[in-house]
GROMACS .gro file of C-alpha atoms in nm:
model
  232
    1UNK     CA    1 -12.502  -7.591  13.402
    2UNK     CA    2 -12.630  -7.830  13.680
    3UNK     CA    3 -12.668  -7.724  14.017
    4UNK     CA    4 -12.349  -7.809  14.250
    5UNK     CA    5 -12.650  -7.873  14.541
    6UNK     CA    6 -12.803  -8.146  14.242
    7UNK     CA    7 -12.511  -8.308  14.280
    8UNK     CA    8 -12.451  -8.384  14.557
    9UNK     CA    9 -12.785  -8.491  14.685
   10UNK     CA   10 -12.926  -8.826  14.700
   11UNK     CA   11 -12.623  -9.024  14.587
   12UNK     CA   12 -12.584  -9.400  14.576
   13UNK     CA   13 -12.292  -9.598  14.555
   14UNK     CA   14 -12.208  -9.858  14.300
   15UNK     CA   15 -11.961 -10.122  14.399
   16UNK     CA   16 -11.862 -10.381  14.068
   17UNK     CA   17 -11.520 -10.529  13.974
   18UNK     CA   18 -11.369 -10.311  14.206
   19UNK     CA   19 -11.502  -9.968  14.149
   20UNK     CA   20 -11.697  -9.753  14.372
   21UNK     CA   21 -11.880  -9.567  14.176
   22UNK     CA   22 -12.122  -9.299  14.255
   23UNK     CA   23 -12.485  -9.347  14.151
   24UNK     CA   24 -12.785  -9.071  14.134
   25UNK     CA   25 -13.142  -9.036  14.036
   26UNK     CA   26 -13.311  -8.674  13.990
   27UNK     CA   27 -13.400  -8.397  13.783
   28UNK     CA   28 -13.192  -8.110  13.685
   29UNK     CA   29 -13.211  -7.819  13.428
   30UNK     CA   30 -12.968  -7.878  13.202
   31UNK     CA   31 -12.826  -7.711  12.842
   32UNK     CA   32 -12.560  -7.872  12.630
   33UNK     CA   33 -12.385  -7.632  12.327
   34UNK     CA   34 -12.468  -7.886  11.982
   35UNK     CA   35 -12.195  -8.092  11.845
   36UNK     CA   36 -11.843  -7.922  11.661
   37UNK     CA   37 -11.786  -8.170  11.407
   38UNK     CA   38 -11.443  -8.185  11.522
   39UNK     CA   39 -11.205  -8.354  11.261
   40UNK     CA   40 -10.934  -8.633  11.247
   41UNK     CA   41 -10.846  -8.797  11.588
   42UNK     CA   42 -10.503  -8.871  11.752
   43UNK     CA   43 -10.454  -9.234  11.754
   44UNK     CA   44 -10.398  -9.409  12.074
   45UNK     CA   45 -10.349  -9.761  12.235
   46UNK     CA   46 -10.580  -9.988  12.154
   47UNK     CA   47 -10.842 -10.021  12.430
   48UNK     CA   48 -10.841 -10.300  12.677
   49UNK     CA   49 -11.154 -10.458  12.785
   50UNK     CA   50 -11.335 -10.360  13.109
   51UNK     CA   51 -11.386 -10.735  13.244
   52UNK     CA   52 -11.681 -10.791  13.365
   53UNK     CA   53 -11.906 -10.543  13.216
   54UNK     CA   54 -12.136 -10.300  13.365
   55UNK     CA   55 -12.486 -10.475  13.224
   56UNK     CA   56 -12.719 -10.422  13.531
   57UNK     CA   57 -12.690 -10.215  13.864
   58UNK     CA   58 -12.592 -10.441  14.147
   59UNK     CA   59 -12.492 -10.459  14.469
   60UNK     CA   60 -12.648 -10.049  14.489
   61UNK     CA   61 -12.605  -9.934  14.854
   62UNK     CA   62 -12.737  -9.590  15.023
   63UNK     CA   63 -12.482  -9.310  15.045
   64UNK     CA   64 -12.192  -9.230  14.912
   65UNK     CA   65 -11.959  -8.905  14.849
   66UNK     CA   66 -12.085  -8.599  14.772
   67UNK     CA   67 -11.875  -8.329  14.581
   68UNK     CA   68 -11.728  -8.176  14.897
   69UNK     CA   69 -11.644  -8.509  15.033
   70UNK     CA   70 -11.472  -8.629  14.712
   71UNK     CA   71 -11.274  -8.315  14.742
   72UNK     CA   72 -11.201  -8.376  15.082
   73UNK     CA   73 -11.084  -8.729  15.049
   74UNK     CA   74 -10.862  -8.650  14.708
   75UNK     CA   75 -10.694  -8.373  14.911
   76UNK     CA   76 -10.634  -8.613  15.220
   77UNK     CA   77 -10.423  -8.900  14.991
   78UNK     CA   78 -10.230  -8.616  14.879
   79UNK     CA   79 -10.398  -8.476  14.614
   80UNK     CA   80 -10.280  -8.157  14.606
   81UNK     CA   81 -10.554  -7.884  14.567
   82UNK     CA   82 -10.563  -7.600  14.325
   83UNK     CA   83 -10.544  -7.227  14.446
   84UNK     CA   84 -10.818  -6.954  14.312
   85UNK     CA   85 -10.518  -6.801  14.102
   86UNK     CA   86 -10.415  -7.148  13.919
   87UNK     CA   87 -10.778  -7.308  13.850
   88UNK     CA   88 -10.855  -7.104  13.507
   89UNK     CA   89 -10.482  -7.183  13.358
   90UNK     CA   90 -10.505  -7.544  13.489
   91UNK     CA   91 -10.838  -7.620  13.278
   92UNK     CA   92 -10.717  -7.414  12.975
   93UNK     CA   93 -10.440  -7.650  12.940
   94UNK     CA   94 -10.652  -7.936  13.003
   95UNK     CA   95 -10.926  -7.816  12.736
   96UNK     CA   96 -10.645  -7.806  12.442
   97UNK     CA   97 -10.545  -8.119  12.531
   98UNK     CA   98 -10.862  -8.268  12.535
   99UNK     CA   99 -10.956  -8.121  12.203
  100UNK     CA  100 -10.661  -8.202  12.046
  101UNK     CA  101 -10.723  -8.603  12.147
  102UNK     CA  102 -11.079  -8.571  12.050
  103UNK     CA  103 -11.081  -8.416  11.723
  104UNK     CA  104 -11.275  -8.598  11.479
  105UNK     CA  105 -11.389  -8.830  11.656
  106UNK     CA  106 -11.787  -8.696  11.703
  107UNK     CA  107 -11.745  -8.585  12.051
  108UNK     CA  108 -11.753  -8.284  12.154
  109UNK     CA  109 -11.560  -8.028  12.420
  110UNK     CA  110 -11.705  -7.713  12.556
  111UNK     CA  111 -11.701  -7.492  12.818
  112UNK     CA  112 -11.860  -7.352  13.100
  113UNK     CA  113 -11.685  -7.145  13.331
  114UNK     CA  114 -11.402  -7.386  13.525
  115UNK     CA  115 -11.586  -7.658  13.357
  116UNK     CA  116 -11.542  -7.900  13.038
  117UNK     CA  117 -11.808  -8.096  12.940
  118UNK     CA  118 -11.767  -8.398  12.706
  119UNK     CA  119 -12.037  -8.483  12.495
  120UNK     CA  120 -12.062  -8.856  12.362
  121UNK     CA  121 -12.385  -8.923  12.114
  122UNK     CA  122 -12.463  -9.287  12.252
  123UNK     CA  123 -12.446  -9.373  11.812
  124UNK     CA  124 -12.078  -9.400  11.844
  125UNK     CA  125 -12.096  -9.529  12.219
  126UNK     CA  126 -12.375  -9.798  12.264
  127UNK     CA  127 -12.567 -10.053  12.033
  128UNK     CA  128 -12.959  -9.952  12.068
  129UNK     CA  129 -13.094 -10.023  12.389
  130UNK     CA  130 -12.745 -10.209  12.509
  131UNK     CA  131 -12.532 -10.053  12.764
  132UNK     CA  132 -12.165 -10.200  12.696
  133UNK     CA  133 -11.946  -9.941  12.516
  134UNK     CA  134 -11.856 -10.068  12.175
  135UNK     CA  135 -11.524 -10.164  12.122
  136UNK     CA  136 -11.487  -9.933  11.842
  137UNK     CA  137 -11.496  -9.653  12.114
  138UNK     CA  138 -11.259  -9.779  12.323
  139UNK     CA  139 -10.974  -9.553  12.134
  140UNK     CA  140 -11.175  -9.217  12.252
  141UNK     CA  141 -11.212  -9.302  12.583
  142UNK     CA  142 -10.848  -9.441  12.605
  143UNK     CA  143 -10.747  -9.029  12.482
  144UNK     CA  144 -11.021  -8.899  12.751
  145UNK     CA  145 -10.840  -9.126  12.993
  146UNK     CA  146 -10.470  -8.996  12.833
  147UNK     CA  147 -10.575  -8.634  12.983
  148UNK     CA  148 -10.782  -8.737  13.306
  149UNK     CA  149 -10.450  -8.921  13.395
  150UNK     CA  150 -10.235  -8.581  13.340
  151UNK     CA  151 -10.434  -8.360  13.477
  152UNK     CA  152 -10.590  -8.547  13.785
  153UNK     CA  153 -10.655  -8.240  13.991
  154UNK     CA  154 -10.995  -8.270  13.905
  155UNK     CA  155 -11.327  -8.418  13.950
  156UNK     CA  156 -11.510  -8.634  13.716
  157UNK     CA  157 -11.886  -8.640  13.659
  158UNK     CA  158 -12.066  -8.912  13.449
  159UNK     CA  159 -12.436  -8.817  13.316
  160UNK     CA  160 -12.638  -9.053  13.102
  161UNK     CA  161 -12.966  -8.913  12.908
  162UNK     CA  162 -13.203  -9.079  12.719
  163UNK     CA  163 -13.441  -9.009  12.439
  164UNK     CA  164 -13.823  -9.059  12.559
  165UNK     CA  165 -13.905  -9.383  12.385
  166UNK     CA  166 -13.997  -9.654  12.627
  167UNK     CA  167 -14.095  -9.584  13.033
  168UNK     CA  168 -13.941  -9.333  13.210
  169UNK     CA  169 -13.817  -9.639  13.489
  170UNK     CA  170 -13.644  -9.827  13.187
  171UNK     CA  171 -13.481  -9.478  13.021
  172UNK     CA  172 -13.300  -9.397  13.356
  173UNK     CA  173 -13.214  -9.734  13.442
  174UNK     CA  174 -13.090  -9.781  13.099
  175UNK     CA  175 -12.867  -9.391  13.107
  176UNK     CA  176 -12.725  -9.492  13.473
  177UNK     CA  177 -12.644  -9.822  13.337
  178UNK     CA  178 -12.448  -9.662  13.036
  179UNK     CA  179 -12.270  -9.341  13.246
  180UNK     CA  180 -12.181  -9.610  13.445
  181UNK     CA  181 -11.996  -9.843  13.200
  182UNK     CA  182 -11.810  -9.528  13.052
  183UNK     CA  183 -11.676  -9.463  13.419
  184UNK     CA  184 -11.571  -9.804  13.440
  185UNK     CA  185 -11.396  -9.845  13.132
  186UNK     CA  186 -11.209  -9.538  13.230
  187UNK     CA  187 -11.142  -9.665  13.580
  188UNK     CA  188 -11.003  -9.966  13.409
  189UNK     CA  189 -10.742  -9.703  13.251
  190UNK     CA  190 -10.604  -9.580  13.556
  191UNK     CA  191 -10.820  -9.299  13.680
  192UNK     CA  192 -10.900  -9.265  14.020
  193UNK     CA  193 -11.261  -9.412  14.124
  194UNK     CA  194 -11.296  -9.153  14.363
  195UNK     CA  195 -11.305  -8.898  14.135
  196UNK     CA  196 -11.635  -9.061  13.980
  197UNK     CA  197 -11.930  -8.950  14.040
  198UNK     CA  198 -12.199  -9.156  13.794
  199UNK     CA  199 -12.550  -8.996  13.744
  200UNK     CA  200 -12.855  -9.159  13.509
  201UNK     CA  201 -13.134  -8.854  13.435
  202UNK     CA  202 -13.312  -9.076  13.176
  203UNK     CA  203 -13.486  -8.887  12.938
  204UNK     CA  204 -13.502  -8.559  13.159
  205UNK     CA  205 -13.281  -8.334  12.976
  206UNK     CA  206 -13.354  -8.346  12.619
  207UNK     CA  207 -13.119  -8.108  12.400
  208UNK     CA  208 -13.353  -8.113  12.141
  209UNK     CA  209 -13.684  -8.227  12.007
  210UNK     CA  210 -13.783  -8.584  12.065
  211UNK     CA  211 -13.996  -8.558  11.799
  212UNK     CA  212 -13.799  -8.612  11.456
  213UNK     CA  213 -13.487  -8.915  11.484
  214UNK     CA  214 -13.244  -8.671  11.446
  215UNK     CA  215 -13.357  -8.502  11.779
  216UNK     CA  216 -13.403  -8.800  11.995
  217UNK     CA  217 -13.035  -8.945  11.819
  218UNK     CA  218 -12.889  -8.612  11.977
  219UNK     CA  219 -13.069  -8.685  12.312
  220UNK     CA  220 -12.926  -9.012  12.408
  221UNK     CA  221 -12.562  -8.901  12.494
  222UNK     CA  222 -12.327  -8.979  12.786
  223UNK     CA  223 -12.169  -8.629  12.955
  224UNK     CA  224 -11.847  -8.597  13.115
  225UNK     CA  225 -11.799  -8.281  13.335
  226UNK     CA  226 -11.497  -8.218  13.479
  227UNK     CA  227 -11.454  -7.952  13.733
  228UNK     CA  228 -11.154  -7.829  13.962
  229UNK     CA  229 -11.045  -8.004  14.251
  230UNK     CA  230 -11.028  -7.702  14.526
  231UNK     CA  231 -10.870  -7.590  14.779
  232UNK     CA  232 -11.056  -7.485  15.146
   0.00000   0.00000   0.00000
């Protein structure tokens, strides 16, 4: 599990057809539970195209919202916050759900503590080396969306990893580029763009061996970790 502090350091904002979204670049420790083989998905709307596509990081600018100030703004628009006592049945409820919308479709939901991570092998997300999401996944996110939309007392983190093929400059561009694109599809669904938080570790946080295909095909993944919007 990654270090709230990690977060919340050394942010920068992204601003592109019309979502700020919230860039980072640094190292972590970081362990991700393998992939459930979940089976047969819920069918959904067809997705709707993003626009103008995330394909390279402009218009970057210093700063941006940390997790206690995403927090803090949510809860001033009205957001309402959730209490110590209602956190752990609010997630529950938002884990089935997710699961339910995601089975079968090769990505995976697990836990840790008030968390849910979503697990997307880039195979069934990206073309090699391209950072558009295929429009093949755009019934996935559309579910992911489905739930963020329901249960939008929460925060939403975006991490993109790499295998270690190619520079380490061109890996993390390439996974900021990519968590980046997921968070504005999903942005283009409805979900509140300050909720985002978008983070590229390149080829930092390998789950498994980068040694055999199979390891470094399980390596290049998007993450989405969503965590409890809380109260003072």
């Amino acid at each position: 599990m990654r270090a709230e502090s990690q977060i919340e350091d050394n942010h920068f904002m992204l601003k592109k057809t019309g979502i700020a979204l919230i860039c980072a670049t640094f190292l972590a420790g970081c362990t991700t539970d393998p992939y459930t083989g979940q089976q047969k998905v819920s069918n959904t709307t067809g997705g709707a195209a993003i626009g103008a596509a995330v394909g390279a990081l402009g218009g970057l600018m210093v700063g941006g919202s940390s997790r206690a100030q995403r927090n803090a703004v949510l809860i001033g628009a009205g957001i309402g916050a959730l209490g110590g006592g209602l956190i752990g049945n609010y997630m529950d409820r938002q884990e089935a759900e997710l699961r339910a919308q995601l089975q079968g479709t090769g990505v995976s939901v697990t836990r840790n503590g008030d968390r849910i991570i979503l697990n997307m092998p880039s195979n069934i997300t990206f073309d090699t080396d391209q950072d558009q999401v295929k429009s093949q996944f755009y019934p996935t996110l559309n579910s992911v969306a489905i739930v963020l939309r329901k249960f939008d007392k929460t925060l939403v983190d975006v991490y993109g990893f790499t295998d270690s093929t190619g520079s380490a400059s061109y890996n993390q561009a390439l996974s900021q580029r990519r968590a980046a694109s997921v968070a504005s599809y999903l942005d283009s669904q409805g979900i509140d763009p300050r909720r985002f938080a978008v983070i590229g570790y390149g080829a930092s946080q390998p789950i498994a061996s980068n040694a055999t295909p199979e390891g470094r095909a399980q390596n290049r993944r998007v993450e989405i970790q969503i965590s409890p919007l809380r109260g003072a």
